[in-house]
Coordinates of C-alpha atoms in Angstrom, one line a residue:
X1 CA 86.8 99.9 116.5
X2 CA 89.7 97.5 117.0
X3 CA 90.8 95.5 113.5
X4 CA 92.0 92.7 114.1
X5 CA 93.1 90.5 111.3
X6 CA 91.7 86.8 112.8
X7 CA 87.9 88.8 112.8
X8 CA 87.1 87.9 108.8
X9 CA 87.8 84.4 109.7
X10 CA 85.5 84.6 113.1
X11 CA 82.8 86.0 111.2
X12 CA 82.7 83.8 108.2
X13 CA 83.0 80.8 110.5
X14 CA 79.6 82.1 112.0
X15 CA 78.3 82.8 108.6
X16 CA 79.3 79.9 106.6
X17 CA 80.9 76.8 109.3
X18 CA 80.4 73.8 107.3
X19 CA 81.7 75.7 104.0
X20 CA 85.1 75.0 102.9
X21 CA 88.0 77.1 103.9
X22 CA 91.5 75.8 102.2
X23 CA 92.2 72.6 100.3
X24 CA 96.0 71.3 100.0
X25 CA 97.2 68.3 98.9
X26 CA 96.3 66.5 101.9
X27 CA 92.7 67.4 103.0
X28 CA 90.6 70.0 103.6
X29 CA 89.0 72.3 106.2
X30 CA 85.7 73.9 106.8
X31 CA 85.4 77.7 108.1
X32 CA 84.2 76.5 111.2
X33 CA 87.4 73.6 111.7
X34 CA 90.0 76.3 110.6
X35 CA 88.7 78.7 113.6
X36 CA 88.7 75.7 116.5
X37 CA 92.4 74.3 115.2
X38 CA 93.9 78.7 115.2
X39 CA 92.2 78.9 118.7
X40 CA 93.5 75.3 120.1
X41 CA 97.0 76.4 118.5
X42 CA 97.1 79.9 120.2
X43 CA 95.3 78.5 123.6
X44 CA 99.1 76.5 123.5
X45 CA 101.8 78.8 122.4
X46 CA 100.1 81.2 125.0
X47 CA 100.5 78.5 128.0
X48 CA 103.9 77.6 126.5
X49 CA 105.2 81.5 127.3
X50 CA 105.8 81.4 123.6
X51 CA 103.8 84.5 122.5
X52 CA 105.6 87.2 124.0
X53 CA 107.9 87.1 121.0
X54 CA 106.8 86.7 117.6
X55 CA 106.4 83.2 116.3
X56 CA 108.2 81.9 113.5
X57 CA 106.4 79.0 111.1
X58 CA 108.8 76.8 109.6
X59 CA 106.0 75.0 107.6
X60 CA 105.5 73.9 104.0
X61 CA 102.7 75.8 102.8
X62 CA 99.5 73.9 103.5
X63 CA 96.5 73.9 106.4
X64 CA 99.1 73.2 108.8
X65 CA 100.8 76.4 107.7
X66 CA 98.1 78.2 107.5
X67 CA 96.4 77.1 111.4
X68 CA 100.1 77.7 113.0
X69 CA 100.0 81.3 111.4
X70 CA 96.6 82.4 112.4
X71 CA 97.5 80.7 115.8
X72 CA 100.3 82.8 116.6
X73 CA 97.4 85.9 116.2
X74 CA 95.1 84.0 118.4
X75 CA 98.1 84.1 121.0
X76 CA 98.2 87.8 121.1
X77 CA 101.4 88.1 119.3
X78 CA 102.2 87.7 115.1
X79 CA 104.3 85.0 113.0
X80 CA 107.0 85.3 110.9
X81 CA 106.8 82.4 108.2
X82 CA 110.2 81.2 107.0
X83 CA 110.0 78.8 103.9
X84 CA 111.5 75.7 104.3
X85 CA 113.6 75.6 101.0
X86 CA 115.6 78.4 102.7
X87 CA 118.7 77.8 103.6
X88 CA 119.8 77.3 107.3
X89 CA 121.5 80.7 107.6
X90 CA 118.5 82.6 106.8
X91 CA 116.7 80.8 109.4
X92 CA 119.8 81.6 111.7
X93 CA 119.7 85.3 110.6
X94 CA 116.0 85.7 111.4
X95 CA 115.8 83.8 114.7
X96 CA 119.0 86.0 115.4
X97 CA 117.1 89.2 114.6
X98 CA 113.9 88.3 116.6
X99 CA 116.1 87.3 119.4
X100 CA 115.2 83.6 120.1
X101 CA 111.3 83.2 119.2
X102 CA 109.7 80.0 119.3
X103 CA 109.7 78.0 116.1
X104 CA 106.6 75.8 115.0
X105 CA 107.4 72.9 112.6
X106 CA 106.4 69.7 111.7
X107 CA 108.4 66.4 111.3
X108 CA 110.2 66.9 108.1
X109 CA 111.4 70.6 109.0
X110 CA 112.5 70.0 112.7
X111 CA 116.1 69.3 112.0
X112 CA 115.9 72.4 110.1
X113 CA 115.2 74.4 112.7
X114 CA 117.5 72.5 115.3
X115 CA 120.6 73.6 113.2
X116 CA 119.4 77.3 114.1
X117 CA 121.4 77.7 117.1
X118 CA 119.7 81.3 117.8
X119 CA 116.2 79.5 117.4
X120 CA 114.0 79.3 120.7
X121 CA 111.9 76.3 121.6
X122 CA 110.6 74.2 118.8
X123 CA 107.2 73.3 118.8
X124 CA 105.6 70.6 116.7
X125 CA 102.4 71.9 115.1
X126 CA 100.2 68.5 115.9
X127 CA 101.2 69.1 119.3
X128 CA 99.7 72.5 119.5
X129 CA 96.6 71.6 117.6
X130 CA 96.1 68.9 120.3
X131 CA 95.9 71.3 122.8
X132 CA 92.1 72.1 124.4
X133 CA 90.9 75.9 123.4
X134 CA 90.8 78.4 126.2
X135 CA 88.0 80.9 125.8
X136 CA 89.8 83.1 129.5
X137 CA 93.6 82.7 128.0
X138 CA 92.6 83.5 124.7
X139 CA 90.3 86.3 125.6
X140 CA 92.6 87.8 127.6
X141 CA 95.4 87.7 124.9
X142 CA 93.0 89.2 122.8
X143 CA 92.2 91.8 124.8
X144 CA 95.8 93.2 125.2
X145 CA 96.2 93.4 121.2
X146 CA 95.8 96.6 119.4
X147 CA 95.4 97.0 115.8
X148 CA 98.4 99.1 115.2
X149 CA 100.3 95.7 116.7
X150 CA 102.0 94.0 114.1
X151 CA 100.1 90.9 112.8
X152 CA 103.2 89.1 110.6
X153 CA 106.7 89.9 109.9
X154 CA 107.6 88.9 106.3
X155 CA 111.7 88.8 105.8
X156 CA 112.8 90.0 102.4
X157 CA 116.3 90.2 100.9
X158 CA 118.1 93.3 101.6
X159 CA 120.4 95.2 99.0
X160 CA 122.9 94.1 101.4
X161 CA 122.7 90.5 101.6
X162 CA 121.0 90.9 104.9
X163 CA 117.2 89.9 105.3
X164 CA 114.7 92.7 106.5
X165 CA 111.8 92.2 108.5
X166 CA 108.8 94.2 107.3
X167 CA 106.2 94.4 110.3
X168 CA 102.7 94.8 109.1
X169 CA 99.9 95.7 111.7
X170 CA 96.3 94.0 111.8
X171 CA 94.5 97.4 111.0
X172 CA 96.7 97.4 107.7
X173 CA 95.5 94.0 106.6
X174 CA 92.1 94.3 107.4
X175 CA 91.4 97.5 105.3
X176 CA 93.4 96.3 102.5
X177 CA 91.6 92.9 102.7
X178 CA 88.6 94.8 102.3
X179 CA 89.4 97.4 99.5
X180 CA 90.9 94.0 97.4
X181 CA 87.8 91.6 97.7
X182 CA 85.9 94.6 97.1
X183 CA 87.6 96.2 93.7
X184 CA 87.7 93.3 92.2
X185 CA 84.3 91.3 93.2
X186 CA 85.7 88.7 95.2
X187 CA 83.0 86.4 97.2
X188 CA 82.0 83.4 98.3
X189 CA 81.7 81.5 95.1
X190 CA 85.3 82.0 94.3
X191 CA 87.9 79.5 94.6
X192 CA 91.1 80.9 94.9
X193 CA 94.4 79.3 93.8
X194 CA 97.4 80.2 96.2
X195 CA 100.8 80.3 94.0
X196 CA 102.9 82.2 96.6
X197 CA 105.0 80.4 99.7
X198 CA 103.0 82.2 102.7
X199 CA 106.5 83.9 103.1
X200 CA 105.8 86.1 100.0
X201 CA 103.1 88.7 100.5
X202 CA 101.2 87.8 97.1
X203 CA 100.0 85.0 99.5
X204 CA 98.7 87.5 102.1
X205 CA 95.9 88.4 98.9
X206 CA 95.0 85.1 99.2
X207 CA 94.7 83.8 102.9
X208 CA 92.9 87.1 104.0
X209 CA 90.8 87.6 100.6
X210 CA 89.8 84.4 101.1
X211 CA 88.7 84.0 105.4
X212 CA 87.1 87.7 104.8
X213 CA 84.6 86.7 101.7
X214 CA 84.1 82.8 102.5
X215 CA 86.3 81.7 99.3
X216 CA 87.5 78.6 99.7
X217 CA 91.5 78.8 99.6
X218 CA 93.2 76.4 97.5
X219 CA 97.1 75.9 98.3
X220 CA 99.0 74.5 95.4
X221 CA 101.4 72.7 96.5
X222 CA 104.9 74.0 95.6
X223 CA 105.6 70.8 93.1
X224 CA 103.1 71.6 90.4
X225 CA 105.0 75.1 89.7
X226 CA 107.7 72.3 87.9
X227 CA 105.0 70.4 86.2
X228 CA 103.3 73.2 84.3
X229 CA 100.7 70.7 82.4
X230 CA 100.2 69.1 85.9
X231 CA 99.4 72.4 87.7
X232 CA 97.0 74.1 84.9
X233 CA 95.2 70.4 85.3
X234 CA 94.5 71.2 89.2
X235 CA 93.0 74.7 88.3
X236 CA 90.9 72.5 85.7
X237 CA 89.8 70.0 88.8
X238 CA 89.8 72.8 91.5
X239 CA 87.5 74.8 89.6
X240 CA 89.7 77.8 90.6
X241 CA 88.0 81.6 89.7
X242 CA 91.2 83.4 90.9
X243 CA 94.4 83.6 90.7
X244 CA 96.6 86.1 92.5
X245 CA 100.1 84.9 91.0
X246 CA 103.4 86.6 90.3
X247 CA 104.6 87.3 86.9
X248 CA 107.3 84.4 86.8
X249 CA 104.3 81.3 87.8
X250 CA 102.2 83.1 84.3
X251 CA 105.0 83.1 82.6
X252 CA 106.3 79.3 83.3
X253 CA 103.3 78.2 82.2
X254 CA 103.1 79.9 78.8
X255 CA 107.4 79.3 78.3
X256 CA 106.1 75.7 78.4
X257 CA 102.7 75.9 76.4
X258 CA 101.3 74.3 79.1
X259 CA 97.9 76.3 78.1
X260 CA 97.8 75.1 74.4
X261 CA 94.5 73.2 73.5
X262 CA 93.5 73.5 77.6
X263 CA 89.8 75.1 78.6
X264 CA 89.5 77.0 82.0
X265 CA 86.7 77.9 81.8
X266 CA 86.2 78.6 85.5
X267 CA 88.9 81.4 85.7
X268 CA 87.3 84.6 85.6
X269 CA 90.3 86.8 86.8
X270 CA 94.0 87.1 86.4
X271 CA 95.9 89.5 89.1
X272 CA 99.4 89.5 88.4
X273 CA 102.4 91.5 89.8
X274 CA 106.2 91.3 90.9
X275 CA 107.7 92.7 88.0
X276 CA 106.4 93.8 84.9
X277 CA 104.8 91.1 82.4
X278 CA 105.7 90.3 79.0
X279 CA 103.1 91.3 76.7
X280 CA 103.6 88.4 75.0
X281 CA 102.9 86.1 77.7
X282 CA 100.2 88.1 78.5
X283 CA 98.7 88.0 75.5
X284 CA 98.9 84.0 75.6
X285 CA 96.8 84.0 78.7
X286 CA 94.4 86.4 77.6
X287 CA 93.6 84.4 74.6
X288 CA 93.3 81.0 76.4
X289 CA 90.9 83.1 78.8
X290 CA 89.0 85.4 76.8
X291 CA 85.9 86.1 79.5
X292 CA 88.5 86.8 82.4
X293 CA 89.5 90.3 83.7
X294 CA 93.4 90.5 83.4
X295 CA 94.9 93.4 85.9
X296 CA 98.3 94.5 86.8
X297 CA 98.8 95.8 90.4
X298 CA 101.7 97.1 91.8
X299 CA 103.0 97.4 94.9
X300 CA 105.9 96.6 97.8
X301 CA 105.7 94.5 100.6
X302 CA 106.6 98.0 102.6
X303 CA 102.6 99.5 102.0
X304 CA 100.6 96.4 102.6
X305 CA 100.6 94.3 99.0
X306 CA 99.5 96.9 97.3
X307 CA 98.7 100.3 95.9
X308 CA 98.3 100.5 92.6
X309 CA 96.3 98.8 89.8
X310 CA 95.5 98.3 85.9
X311 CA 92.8 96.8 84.8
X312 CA 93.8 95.2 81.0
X313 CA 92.2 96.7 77.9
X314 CA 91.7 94.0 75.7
X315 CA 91.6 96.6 72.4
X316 CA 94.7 98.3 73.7
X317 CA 98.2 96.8 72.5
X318 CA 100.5 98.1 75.3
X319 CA 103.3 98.9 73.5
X320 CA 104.5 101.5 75.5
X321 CA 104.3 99.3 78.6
X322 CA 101.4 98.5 81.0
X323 CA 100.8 101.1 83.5
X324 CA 100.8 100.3 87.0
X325 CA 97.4 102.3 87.0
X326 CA 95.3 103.9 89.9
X327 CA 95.5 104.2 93.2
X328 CA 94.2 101.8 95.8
X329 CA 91.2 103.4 98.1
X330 CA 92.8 105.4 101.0
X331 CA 96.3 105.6 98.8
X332 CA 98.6 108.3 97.3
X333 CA 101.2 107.4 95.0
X334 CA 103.9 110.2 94.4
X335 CA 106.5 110.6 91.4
X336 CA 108.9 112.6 92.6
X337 CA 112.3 113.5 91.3
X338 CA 116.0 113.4 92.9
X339 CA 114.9 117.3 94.4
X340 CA 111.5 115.7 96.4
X341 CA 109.7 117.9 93.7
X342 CA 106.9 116.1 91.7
X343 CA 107.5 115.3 88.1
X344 CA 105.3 116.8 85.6
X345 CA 106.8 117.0 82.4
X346 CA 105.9 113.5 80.0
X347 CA 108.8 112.0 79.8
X348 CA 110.5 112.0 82.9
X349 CA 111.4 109.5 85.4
X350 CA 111.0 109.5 89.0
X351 CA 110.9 107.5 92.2
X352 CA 107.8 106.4 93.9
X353 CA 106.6 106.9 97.1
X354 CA 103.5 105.6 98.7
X355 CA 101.4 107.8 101.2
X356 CA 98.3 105.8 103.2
X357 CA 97.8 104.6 106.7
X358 CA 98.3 100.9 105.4
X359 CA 101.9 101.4 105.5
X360 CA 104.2 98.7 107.6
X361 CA 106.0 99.4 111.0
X362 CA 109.3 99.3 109.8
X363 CA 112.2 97.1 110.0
X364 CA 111.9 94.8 112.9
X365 CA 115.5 95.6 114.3
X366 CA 116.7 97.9 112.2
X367 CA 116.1 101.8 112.8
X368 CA 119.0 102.6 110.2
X369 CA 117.2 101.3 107.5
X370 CA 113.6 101.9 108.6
X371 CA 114.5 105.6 108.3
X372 CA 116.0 105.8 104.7
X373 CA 113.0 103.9 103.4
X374 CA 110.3 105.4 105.8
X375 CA 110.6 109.2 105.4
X376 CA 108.8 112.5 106.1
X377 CA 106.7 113.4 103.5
X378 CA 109.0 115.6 100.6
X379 CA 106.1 118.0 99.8
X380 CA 104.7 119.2 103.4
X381 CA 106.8 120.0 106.9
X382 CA 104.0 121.0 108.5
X383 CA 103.5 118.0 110.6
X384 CA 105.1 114.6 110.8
X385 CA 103.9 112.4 107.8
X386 CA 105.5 108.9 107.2
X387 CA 105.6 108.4 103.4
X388 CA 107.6 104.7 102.2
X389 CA 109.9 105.2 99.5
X390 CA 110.0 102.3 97.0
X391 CA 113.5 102.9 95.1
X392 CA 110.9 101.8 92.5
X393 CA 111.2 104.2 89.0
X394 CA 108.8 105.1 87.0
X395 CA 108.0 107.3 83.5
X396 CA 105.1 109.7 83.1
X397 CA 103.4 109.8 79.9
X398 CA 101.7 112.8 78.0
X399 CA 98.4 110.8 79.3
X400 CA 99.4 110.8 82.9
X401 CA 100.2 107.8 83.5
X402 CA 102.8 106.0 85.0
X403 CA 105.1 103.6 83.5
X404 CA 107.6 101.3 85.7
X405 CA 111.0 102.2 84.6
X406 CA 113.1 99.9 87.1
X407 CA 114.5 99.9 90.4
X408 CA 116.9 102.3 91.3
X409 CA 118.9 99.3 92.3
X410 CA 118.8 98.7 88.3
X411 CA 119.8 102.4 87.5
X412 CA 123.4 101.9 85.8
X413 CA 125.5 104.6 84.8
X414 CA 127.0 103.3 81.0
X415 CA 128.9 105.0 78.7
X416 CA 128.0 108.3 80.9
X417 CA 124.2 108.4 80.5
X418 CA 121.9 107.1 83.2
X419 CA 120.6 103.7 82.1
X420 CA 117.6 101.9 83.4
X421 CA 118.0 98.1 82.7
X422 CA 114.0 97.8 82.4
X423 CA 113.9 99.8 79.0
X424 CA 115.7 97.7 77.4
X425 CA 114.1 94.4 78.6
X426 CA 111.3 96.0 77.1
X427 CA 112.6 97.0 73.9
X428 CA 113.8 93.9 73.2
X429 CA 110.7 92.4 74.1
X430 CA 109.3 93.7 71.2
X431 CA 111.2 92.0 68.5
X432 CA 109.8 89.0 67.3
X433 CA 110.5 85.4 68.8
X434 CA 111.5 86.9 71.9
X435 CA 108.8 86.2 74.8
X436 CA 110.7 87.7 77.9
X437 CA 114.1 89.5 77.9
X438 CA 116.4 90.8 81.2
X439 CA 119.6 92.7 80.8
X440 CA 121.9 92.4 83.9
X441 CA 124.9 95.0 83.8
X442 CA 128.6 93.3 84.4
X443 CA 130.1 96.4 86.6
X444 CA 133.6 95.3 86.2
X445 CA 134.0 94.8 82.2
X446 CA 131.1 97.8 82.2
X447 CA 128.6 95.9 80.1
X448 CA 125.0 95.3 79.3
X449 CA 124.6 91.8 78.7
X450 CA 120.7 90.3 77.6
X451 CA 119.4 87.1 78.7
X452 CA 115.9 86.4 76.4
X453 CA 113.4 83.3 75.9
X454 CA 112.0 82.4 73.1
X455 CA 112.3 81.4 69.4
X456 CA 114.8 84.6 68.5
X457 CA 118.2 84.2 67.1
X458 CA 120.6 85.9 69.4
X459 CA 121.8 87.8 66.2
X460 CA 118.7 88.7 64.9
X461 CA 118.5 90.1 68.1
X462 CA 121.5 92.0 68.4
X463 CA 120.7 93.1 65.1
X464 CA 117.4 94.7 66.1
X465 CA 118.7 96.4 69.0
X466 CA 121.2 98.3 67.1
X467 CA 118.7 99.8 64.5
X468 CA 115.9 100.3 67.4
X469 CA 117.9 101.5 70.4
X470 CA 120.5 104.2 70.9
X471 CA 124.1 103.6 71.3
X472 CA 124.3 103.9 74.8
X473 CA 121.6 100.6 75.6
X474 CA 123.1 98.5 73.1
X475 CA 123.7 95.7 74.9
X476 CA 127.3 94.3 74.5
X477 CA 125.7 90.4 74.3
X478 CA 122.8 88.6 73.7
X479 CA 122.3 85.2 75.3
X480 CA 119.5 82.4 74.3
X481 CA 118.7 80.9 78.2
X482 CA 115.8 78.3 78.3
X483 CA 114.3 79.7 82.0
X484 CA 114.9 82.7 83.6
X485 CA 116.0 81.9 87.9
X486 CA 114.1 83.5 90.3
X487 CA 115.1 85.7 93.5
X488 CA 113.6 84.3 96.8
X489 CA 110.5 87.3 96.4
X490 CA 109.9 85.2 92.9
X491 CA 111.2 87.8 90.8
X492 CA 113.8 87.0 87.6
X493 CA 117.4 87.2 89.4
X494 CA 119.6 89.4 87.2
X495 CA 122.6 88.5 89.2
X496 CA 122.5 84.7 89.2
X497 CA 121.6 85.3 85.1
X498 CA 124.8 87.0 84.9
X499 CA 126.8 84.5 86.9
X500 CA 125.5 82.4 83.5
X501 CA 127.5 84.4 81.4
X502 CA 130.8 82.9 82.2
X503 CA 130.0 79.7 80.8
X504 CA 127.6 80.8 78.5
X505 CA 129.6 82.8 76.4
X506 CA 132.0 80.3 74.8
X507 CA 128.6 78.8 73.9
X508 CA 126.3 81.6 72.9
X509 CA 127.9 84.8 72.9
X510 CA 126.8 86.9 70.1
X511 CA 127.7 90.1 70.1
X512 CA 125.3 93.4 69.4
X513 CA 128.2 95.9 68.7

């Protein structure tokens, strides 16, 4: 049977029409209104000729964004959403890669996308949703779409500098869709409150949870994520159940104490992932929400969201870390070690790789890298077996579980030992007064510096870390910074936090050796 990722939203708009689908901060849309504005939108970029590339939305998230998107799968082809805060050579780099695809936009991102010279047409998205639905053009689109198509293309920042395109099909949302809502009881009661840019795949959780369970979708627009007390306040008025949020957006909000003396009582789960969460941030949610399930999942953009998960023990302390958990249905998850051979001994650190039919394409455009990241399966040569490697690290423990111990990108070698910059974040975590901690590693003076929040002294810091860690992960600095920045993915960017140092360090510098 053919999956194809706009199905959830046809059947719920038979099953609940007049319920509604997404809220932003300028209207709202029923199930039914969502379906007739994607169809009117792909009956146009079909007649434009637009849809034998894939369409790129340069949209602020919203029901605009959202209706462009799902058009560009009513067309027969898949989008590729480009936030608008990005800057014009990105655009440039993306239109480049995709070789001149249509762009949709609205008025206040057209020049935007006029500055791209290797963009194709530019379509205004009220123009499109003007456009009368075709039941022949869109049926015939429809009909030449497999499931192993790709639906979107999300762009994420390279090692190199140089965005890559991860193509993921329709069959691959679909049963991830379902496995999601299913684990962890999503339906039509919930409301769900959409942190991510539709750019990030966090947001995929979101749109698809909520067209394939009848949630209503709640897009908070990007503004709030500055105005903590202002954004916990629209959960309050929302009535949101869910939220599907990277680490950094929890952790703003508890930096700021923007839950103190505040009641959600609506909020009955907390799905977090992107990096690995404080336990003291965690621990601020948890007791602000003591009915709601808490749960760490895990997984690159690469395998479809996700692959792993933890549900949060609320009688377990978690000072060894929180594990990224158990697989997804339909998922392996191997730790293997530099050889391909699994790691068994507790202890040890390996990489991970993912093995499931819910993996992406590839690299739109780039075999070279598709094929270092998209490899034959290690432990069988029997037959050909696509397995993604992550370059993501993680520890066994005598329990069997697996701990994330950093990136390979993050793997230093200092002072001749093999360093992973994650163990000490979380080291230094656990000293009092200090509510997050990233180290960044200064190649050419070969040192660790740590950037930490909180109500710490750098020196009683610095002090700690020389009686708790060993010589070699001493860091050479510790530096008081009052927010951590955040990559384009929404992760804590250890390079710009370096690039703090410079100034920093005729301020702050205190020194842990």
């Amino acid at each position: 049977m053919n999956a194809h990722a706009l199905a959830p939203l046809e059947r719920t708009a038979r099953r609940l029409p007049h319920k509604t689908a997404a809220i932003d901060e300028h209207g709202s849309i029923t199930f039914a209104e969502l379906l007739e504005r994607t169809r009117r939108v792909g009956t146009a970029l079909a007649k434009r000729g637009a849809a034998d590339k894939p369409i790129v939305v340069v949209l602020d998230k919203g029901i605009d964004a959202l209706a462009a998107c799902l058009g560009a799968l009513a067309a027969g082809t898949c989008y590729v959403p480009v936030d608008p805060i990005a800057a014009p050579t990105r655009l440039e780099a993306v239109c480049r890669i995709l070789e001149a695809p249509a762009v949709i936009v609205d008025e206040t991102t057209r020049k935007l996308a006029e500055s791209a010279a290797t963009a194709g047409d530019i379509l205004d998205v009220r123009e499109l949703a003007a456009e009368r639905a075709d039941e022949t053009v869109l049926a015939n689109r429809r009909a030449r779409t497999l499931d192993t198509d790709p639906a979107y293309v999300l762009f994420t920042s390279g090692s190199t500098g140089s965005p890559k395109g991860v193509a993921v099909t329709h069959r691959a949302i679909v049963e991830f869709t379902a496995s999601f809502t299913a684990l962890f009881g999503i339906d039509e009661t919930d409301v769900i409150g959409n942190q991510a840019p539709f750019d990030f795949d966090v947001s995929v959780k979101d749109i698809y949870g909520a067209l394939a369970t009848g949630a209503t979708l709640v897009i908070l627009p990007r503004r709030l994520f500055s105005e903590p007390a202002a954004l916990v306040a629209a959960l309050r008025e929302q009535g949101v159940t869910t939220l599907t949020w990277a680490v950094a957006a929890l952790c703003l909000v508890t930096s700021l104490h923007a839950l103190d003396g505040v009641e959600l009582p609506c909020v009955r789960r907390v799905l977090f992932s992107g990096e690995t969460m404080p336990v003291r941030h965690l621990a601020a949610w948890m007791e602000r929400l003591p009915q709601a399930r808490f749960v760490n999942l895990y997984g690159p953009t690469e395998v479809t969201c996700n692959c792993l998960y933890h549900e949060i023990d609320r009688a377990r302390d978690y000072a060894g870390g929180i594990p990224l958990g158990q697989p997804f249905p339909n998922h392996e998850v191997l730790l293997l070690n530099e050889a391909g051979a699994p790691v068994a001994q507790a202890g040890d650190v390996g990489e991970l790789y993912v093995r499931t039919p819910q993996l992406a394409l590839g690299y739109l455009g780039d075999a070279a890298r598709t094929a270092t990241a998209f490899v034959q399966n290690p432990l069988q040569n029997r037959y050909p077996e696509t397995v993604y490697r992550t370059g993501d690290l993680a520890r066994l423990t005598e329990d069997g579980e697996l701990i994330f111990a950093g990136r390979r990108d993050n793997q230093i070698k200092h002072l001749g030992h093999r360093v992973e910059l994650e163990e000490i974040d979380g080291a230094l975590e656990r000293i009092a007064g200090v509510s997050r901690c990233r180290c960044a590693y200064d190649e050419r003076r070969h040192r660790i510096y740590a950037f930490f929040e909180g109500a710490a002294e750098a020196g009683e810091i610095a002090a700690a870390a020389q009686r708790t860690l060993p010589a070699h992960l001493v860091p050479s600095a510790c530096v008081h910074v009052e927010t951590m920045p955040l990559s384009k993915n929404g992760k804590v960017d250890r390079r710009a936090l370096l690039a703090t140092w410079a100034p920093a360090r005729r301020r702050r510098r205190t020194p842990a050796a």
